[in-house]
Short mmCIF file of C-alpha atoms and ligand atoms in Angstrom, two decimals:
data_model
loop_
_atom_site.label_atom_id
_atom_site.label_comp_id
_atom_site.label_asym_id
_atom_site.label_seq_id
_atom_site.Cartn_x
_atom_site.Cartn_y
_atom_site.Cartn_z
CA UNK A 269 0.00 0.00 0.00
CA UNK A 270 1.40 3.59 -1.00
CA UNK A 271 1.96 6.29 2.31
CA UNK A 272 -1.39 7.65 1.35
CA UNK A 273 -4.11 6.49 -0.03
CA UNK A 274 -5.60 7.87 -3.11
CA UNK A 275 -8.95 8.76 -3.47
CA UNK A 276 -11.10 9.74 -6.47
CA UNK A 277 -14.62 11.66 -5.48
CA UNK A 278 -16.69 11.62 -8.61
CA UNK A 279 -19.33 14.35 -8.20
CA UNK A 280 -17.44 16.15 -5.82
CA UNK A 281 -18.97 19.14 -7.01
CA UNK A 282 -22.19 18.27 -4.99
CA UNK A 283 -23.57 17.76 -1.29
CA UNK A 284 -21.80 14.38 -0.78
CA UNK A 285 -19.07 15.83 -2.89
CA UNK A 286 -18.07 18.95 -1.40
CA UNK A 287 -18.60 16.99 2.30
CA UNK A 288 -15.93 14.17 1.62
CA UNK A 289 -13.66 17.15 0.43
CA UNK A 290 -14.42 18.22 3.92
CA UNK A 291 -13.42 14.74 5.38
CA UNK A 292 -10.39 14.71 3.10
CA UNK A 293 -9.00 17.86 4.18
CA UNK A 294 -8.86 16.92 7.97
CA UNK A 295 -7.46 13.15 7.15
CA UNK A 296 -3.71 13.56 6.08
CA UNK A 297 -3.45 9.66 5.63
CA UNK A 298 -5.98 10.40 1.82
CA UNK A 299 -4.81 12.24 -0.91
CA UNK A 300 -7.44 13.28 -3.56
CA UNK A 301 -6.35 11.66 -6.63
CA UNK A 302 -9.39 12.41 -8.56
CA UNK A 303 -12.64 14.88 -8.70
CA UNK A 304 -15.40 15.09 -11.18
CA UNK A 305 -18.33 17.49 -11.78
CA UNK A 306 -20.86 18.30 -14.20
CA UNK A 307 -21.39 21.75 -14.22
CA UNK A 308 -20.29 24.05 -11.30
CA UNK A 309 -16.71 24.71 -13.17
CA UNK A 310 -16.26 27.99 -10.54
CA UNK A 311 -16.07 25.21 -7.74
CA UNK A 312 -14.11 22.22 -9.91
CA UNK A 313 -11.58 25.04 -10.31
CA UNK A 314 -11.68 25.93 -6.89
CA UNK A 315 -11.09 22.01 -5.59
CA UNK A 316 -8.66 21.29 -8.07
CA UNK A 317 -6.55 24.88 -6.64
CA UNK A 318 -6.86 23.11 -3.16
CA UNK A 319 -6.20 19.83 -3.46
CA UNK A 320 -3.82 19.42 -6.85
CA UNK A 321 -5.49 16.15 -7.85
CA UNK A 322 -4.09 14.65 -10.65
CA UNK A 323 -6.84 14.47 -12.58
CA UNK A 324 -10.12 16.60 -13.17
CA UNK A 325 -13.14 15.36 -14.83
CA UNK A 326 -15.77 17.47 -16.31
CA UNK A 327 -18.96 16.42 -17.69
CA UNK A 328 -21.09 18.42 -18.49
CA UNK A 329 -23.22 20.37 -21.14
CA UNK A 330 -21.77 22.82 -23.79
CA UNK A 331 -22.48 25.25 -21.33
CA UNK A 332 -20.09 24.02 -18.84
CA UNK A 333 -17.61 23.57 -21.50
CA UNK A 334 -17.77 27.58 -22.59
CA UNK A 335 -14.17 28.60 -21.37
CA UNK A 336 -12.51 25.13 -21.90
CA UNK A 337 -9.72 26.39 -22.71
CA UNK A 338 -8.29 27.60 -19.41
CA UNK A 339 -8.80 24.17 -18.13
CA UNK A 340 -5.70 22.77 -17.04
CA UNK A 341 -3.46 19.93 -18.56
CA UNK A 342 -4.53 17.57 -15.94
CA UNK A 343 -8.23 18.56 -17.05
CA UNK A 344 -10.57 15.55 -19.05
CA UNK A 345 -13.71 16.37 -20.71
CA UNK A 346 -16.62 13.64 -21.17
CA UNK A 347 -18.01 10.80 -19.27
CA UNK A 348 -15.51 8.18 -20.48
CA UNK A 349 -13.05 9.85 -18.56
CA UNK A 350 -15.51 8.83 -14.84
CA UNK A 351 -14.93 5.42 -15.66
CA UNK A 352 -11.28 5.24 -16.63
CA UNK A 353 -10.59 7.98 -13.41
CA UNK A 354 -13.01 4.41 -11.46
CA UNK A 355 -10.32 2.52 -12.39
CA UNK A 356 -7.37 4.19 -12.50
CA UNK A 357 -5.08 1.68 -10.67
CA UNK A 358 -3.52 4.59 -8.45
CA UNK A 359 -6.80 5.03 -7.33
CA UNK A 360 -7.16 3.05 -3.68
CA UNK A 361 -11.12 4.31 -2.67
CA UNK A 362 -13.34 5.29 -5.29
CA UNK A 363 -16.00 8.02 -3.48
CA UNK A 364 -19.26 7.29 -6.43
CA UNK A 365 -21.38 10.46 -5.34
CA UNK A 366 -22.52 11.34 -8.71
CA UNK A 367 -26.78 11.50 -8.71
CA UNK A 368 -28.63 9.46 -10.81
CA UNK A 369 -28.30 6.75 -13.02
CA UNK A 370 -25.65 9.13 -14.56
CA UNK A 371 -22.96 7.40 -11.91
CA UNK A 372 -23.93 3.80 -12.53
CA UNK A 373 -21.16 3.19 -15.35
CA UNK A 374 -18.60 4.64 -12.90
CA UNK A 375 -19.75 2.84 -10.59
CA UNK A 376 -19.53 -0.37 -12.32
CA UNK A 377 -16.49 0.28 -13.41
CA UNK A 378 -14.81 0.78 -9.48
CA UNK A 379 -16.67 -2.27 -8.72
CA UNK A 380 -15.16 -4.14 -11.95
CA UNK A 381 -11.85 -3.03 -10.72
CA UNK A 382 -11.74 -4.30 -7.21
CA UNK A 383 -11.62 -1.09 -5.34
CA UNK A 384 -13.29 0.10 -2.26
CA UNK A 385 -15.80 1.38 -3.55
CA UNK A 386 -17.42 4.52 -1.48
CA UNK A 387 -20.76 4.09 -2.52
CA UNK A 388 -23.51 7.31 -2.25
CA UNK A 389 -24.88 7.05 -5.78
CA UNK A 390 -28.37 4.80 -4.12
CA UNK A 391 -29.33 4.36 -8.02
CA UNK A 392 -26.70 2.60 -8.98
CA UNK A 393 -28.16 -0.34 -6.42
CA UNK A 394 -31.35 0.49 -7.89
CA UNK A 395 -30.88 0.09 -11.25
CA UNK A 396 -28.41 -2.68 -11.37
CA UNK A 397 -27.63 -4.30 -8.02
CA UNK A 398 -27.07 -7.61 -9.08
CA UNK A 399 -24.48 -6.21 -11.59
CA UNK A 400 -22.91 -3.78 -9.01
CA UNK A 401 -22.66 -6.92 -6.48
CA UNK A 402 -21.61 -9.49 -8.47
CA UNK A 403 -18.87 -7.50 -10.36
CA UNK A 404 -17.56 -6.13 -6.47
CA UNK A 405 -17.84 -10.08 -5.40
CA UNK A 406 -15.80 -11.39 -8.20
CA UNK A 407 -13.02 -8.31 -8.17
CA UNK A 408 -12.67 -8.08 -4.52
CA UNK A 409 -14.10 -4.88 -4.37
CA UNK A 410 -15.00 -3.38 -0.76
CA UNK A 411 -18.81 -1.88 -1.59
CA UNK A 412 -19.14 0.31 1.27
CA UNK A 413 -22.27 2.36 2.07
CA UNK A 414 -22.00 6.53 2.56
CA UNK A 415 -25.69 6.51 2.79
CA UNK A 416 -26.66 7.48 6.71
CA UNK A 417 -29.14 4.58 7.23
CA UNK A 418 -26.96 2.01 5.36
CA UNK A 419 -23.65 3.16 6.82
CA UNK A 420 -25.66 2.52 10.43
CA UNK A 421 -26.79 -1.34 9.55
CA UNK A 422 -23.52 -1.76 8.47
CA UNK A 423 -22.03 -0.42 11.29
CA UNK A 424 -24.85 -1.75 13.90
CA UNK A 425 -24.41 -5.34 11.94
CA UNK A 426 -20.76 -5.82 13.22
CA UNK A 427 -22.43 -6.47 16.49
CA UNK A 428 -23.38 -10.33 15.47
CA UNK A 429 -23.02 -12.33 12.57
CA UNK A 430 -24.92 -12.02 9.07
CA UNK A 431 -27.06 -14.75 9.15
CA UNK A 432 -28.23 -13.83 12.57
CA UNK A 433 -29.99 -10.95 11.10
CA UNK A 434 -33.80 -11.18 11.78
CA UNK A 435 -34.39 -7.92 10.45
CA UNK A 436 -33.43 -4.18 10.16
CA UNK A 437 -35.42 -1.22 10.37
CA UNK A 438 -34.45 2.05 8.17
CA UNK A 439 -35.46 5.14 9.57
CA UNK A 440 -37.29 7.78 7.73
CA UNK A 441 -37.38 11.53 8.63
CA UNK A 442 -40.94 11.37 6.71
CA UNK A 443 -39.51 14.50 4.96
CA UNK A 444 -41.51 17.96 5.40
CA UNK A 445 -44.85 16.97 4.58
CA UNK A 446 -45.30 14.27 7.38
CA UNK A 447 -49.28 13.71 8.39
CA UNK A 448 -50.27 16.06 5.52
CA UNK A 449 -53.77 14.75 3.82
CA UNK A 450 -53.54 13.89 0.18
CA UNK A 451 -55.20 17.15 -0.86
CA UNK A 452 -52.68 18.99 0.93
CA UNK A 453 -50.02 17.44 -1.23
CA UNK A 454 -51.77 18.46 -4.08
CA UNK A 455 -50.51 22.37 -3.27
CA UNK A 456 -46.99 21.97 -2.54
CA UNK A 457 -44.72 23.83 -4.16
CA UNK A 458 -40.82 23.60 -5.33
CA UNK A 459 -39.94 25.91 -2.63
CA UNK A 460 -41.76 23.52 0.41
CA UNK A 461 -40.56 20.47 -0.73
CA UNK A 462 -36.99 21.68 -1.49
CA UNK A 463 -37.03 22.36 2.56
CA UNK A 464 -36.16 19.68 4.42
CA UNK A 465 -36.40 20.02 7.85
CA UNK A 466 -32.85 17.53 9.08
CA UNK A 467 -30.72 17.64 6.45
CA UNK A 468 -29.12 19.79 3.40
CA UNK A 469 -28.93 17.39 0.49
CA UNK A 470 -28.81 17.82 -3.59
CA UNK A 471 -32.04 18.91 -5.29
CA UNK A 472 -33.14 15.66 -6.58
CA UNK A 473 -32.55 13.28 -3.28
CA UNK A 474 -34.29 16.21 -1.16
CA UNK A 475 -37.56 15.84 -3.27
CA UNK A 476 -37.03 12.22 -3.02
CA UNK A 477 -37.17 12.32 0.89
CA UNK A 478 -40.09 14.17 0.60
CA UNK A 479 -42.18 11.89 -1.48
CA UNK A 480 -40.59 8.98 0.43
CA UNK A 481 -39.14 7.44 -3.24
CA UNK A 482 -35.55 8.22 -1.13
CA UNK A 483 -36.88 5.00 1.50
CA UNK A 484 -37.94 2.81 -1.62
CA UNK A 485 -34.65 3.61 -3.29
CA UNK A 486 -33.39 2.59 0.20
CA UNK A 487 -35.08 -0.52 0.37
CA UNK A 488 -34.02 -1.60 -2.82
CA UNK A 489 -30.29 -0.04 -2.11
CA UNK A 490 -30.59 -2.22 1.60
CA UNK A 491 -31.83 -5.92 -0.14
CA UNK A 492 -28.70 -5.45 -2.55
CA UNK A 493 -26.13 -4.58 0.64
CA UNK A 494 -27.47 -7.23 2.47
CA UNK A 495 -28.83 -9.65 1.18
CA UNK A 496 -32.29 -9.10 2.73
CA UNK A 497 -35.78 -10.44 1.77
CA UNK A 498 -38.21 -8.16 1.33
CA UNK A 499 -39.82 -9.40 4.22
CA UNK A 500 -36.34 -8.42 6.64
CA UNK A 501 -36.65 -4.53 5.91
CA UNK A 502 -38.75 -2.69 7.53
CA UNK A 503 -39.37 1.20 7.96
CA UNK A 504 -40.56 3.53 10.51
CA UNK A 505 -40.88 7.32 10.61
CA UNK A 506 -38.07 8.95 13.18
CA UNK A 507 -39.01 12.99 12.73
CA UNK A 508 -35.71 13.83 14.63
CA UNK A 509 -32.94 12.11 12.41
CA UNK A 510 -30.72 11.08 15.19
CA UNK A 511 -31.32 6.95 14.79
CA UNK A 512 -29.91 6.59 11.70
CA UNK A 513 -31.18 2.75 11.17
CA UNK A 514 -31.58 -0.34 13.55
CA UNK A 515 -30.63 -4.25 13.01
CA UNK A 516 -32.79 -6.68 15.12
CA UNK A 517 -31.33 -10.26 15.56
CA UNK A 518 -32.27 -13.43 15.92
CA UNK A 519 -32.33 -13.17 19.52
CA UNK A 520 -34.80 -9.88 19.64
CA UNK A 521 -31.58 -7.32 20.44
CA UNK A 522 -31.71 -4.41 18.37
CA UNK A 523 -28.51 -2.62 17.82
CA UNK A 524 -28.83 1.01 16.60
CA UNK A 525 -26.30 3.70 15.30
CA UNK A 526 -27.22 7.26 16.52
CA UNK A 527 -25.21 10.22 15.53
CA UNK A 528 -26.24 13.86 14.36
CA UNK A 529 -27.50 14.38 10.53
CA UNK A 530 -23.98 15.09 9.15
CA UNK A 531 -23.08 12.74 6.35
CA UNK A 532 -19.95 13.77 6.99
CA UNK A 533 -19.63 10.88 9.60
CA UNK A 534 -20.58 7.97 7.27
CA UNK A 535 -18.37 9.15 4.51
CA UNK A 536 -15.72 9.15 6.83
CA UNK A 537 -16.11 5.77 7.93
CA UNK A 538 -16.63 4.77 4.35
CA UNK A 539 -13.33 5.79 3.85
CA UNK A 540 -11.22 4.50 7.07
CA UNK A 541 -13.61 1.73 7.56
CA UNK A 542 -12.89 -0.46 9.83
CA UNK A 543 -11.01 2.00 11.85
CA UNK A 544 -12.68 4.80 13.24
CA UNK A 545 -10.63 8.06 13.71
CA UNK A 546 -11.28 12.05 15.16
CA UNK A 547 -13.31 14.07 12.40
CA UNK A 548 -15.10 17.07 11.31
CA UNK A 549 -18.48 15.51 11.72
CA UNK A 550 -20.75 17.17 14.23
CA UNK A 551 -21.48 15.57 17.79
CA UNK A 552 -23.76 15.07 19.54
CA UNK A 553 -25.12 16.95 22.78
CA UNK A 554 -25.32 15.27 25.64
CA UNK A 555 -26.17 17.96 27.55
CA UNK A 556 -29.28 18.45 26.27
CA UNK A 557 -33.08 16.80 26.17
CA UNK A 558 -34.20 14.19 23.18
CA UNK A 559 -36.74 12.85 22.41
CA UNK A 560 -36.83 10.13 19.68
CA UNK A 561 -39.66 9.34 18.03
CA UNK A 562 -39.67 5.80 16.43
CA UNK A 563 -43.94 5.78 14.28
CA UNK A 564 -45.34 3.60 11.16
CA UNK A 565 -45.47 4.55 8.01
CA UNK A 566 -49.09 6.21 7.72
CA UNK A 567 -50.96 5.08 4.17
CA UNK A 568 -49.92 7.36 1.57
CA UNK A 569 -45.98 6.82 3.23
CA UNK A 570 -46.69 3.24 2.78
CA UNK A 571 -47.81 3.32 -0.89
CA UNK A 572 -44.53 5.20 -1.82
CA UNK A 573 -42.55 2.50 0.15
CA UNK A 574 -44.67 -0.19 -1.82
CA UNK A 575 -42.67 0.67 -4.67
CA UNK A 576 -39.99 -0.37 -3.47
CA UNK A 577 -40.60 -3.56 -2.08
CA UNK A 578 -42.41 -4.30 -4.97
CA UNK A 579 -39.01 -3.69 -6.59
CA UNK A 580 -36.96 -5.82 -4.43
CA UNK A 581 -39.47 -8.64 -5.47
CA UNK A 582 -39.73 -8.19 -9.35
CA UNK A 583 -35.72 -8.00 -9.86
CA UNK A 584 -34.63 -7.77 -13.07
CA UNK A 585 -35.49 -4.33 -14.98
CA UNK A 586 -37.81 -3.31 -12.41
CA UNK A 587 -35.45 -1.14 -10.28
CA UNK A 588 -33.91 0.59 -13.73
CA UNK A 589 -37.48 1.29 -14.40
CA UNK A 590 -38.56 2.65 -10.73
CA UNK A 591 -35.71 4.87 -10.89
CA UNK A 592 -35.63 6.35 -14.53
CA UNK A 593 -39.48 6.75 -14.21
CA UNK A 594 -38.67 9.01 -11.01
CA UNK A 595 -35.54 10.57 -11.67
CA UNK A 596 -37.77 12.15 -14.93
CA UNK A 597 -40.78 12.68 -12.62
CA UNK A 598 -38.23 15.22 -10.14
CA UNK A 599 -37.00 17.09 -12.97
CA UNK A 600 -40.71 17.80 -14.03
CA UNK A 601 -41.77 18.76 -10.65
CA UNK A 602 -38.93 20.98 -10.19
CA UNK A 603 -40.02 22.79 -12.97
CA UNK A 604 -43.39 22.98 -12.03
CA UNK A 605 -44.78 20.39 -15.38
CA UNK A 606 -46.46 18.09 -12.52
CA UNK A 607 -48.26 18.51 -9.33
CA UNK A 608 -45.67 16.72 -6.01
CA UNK A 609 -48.72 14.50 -5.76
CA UNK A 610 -48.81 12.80 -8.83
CA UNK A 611 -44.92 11.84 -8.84
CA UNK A 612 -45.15 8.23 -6.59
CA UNK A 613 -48.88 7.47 -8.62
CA UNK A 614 -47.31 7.90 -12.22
CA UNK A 615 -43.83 5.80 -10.82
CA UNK A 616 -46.50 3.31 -9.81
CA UNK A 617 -48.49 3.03 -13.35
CA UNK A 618 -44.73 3.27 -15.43
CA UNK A 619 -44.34 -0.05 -12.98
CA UNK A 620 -47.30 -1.58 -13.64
CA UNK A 621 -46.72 -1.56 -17.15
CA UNK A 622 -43.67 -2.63 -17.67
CA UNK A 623 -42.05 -5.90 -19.38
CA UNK A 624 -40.19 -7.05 -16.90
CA UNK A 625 -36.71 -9.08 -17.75
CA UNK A 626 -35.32 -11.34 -15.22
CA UNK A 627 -31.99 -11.13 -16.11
CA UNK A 628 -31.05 -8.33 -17.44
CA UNK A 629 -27.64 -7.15 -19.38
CA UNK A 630 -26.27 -3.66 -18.94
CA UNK A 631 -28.15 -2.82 -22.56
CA UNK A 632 -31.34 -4.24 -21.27
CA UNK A 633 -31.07 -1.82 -18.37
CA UNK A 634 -30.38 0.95 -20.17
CA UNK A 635 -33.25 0.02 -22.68
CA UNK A 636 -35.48 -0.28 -19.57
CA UNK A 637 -34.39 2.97 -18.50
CA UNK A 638 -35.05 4.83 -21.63
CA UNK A 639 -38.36 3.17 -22.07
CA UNK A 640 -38.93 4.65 -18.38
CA UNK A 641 -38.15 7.94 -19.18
CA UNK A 642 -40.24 8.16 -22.47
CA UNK A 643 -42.96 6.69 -20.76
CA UNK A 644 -42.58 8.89 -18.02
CA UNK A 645 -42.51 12.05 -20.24
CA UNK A 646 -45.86 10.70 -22.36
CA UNK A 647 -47.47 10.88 -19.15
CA UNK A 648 -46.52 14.05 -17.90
CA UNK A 649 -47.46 15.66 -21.49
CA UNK A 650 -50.89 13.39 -21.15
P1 LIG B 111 -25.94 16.81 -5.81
O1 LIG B 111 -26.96 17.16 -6.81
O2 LIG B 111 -25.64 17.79 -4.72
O3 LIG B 111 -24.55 16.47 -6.53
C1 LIG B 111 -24.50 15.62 -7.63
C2 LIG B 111 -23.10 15.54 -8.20
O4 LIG B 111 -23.20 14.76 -9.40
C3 LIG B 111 -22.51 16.88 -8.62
O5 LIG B 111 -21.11 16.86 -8.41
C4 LIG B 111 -22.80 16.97 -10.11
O6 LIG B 111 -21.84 17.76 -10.81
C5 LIG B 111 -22.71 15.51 -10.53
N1 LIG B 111 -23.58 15.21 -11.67
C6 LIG B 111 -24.87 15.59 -11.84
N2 LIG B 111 -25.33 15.12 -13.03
C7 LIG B 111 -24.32 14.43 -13.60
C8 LIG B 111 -24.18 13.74 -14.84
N3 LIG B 111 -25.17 13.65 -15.70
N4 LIG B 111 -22.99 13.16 -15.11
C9 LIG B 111 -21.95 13.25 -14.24
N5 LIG B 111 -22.02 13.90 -13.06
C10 LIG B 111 -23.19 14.50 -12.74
O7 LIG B 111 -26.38 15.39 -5.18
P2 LIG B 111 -26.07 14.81 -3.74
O8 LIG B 111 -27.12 15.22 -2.80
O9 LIG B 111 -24.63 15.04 -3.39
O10 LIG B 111 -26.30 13.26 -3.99
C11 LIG B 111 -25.37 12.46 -4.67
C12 LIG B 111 -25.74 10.99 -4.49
O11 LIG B 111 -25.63 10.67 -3.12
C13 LIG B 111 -27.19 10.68 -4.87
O12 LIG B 111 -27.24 9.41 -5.43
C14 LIG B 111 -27.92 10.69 -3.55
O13 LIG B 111 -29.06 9.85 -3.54
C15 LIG B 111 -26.85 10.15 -2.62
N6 LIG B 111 -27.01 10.55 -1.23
C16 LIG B 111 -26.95 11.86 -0.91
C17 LIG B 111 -27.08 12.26 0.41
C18 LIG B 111 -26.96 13.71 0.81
O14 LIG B 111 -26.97 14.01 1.99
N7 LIG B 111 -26.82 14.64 -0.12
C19 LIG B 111 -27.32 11.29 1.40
C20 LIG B 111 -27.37 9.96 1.03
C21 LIG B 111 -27.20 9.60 -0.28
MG1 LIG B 112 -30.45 7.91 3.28
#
């Protein structure tokens, strides 16, 4: 192993992004190796000043690409360049915090390449967990989770043995709009639902925690980390944020990891994993009074979780077409071409009517996804 060990952050221009830079900077035993964004060039430029990573990946539009020519030398345009920065073999941990289906390839290609590989990206699970797993199995490949209630089974399932896991529970903030009636629903706007009340996240996961697709990603993203039956995960509204997720065992003892909302603690411990070291993630006070609040799912929560169980039990294309038939469905609400209420029904009826293949290649999940996403569009038009 090298002194240091080099880390690529693909998407570091974002929330998870711009917090593992904030890991990264405290923890002299990393070196950023790598960074990748899509279109904030003012703060690529910025990184790449701090850190001097050797290289710096941008993908974006043309827009993005405007004054390309005072990138530097160690500057790569186009999405190739995520995958072959994925495997670079300097590259120790790969950090996949890119939203979207836009980071699967990269992804894949860490996982291909037997890295650790740091995983935020949810969607990647989503769409093609059986490919992401198998390819990490075969390689060697660490597949760590940064996400808060993943990070916590992980870290709450080192307290027995795998097998001995009866079940976990993921928490769920229940977003902004918990106990609101359907008709309510029907008047939120952008600006509400782009408010969540425990944590400051990208635009397109915030909208999912408010809808609840975030938990069904979650489910979906918690069946492929641990093997699970649909039947194993479970989910329960915490308002406060603090229990991050729960594993019950065989035995009835449930193990739980607390810890403020900062994902700045489970990207850390994606990274030193399985040593745990002083940080810049906040603490908790002691000092103070809380209250945790551990409540079901009421109905309309449960029919956005549905999806997602109902995902972990088709397989195949299903999860490719849950996620392209949402991630369109966001980008519509956000600019106001459908009401917040209608995005979990139309994911639901894009579901329903889907071919489903068993077992899918990477092209059949792409042409899953794109069938999604046209489908998706048609009814948003309709
Ligand atoms: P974000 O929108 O803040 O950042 C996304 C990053 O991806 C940016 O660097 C952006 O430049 C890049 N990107 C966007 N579109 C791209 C494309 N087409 N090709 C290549 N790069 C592209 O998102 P985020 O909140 O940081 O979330 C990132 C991932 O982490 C998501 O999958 C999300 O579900 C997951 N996650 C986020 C949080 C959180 O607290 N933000 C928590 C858990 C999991
Ligand atoms: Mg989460």
């Amino acid at each position: 192993m090298p002194d240091r060990i080099n880390v690529a952050v693909l998407g570091s221009t974002g929330s998870i992004g711009t917090n593992a830079l904030s890991v990264l900077r405290e923890l002299e035993q990393f070196r950023l190796y790598g960074i990748s964004g899509h279109s904030n060039i003012e703060l690529l430029r910025t990184q790449a000043e701090e850190f001097s990573p050797e290289y710096v990946v941008v993908t974006g539009d043309e827009k993005s690409l405007a004054d390309r020519d005072t990138f530097g030398g160690n500057w790569r345009v186009g999405c190739e360049h995520l995958d072959a920065l994925a495997s670079n073999p300097n590259v120790q941990i790969v950090v996949a915090s890119i939203v979207g289906q836009a980071g699967l390839s990269s992804a894949l290609a860490a996982a291909n390449s037997g890295k650790r590989l740091a995983l935020a990206n949810k969607e990647a699970l989503v769409v093609a967990g059986e490919m992401l797993t198998t390819l990490a199995r075969r390689s060697g490949a660490e597949l760590i989770p940064i996400d808060s209630e993943h990070s916590a089974i992980w870290q709450a399932a080192l307290a027995g043995k795998r097998p001995e896991i009866r079940q976990i529970i993921l928490t769920a903030s229940g977003g902004p709009f918990h106990g609101l009636s359907e008709q309510q629903l029907q008047e939120v706007t952008v600006e509400r639902a782009l408010a969540h009340p425990n944590w400051s996240m990208g635009q397109k996961i915030t909208i999912d925690s408010a809808t609840l697709l975030n938990k069904a990603l979650e489910i979906v993203e918690a069946k492929w980390l641990f093997g699970l039956e649909p039947d194993q995960i479970r989910v329960l509204v915490h308002p406060q944020s603090i229990i991050h997720s729960m594993v019950e065992f065989a035995d009835g003892s449930v193990v739980a990891q607390l810890g403020s909302p900062d994902m700045k603690l489970p990207i850390q411990y994606a990274l030193t994993y399985p040593e745990r070291v002083g940080g810049p993630a906040e603490r908790m006070d002691w000092s103070r009074t809380w209250q945790l609040d551990l409540i079901p799912p009421n109905a309309i929560q449960a029919a956005a979780l549905e999806l997602g169980f109902e995902v972990c039990r088709q397989g195949g294309t299903a999860g490719a077409v849950l996620n392209a038939a949402n991630e369109v469905a966001v980008s519509a609400f956000l600019q106001n071409k459908i009401s917040f209420a209608k995005i979990v029904p139309a994911c639901r009826e894009i579901l329903e009517q889907h071919q489903l293949v068993t077992s899918p290649n990477y092209d059949q999940l792409m042409v899953a996804d794109n069938w999604a996403r046209e489908e998706m569009n048609k009814w948003i038009c309709s």
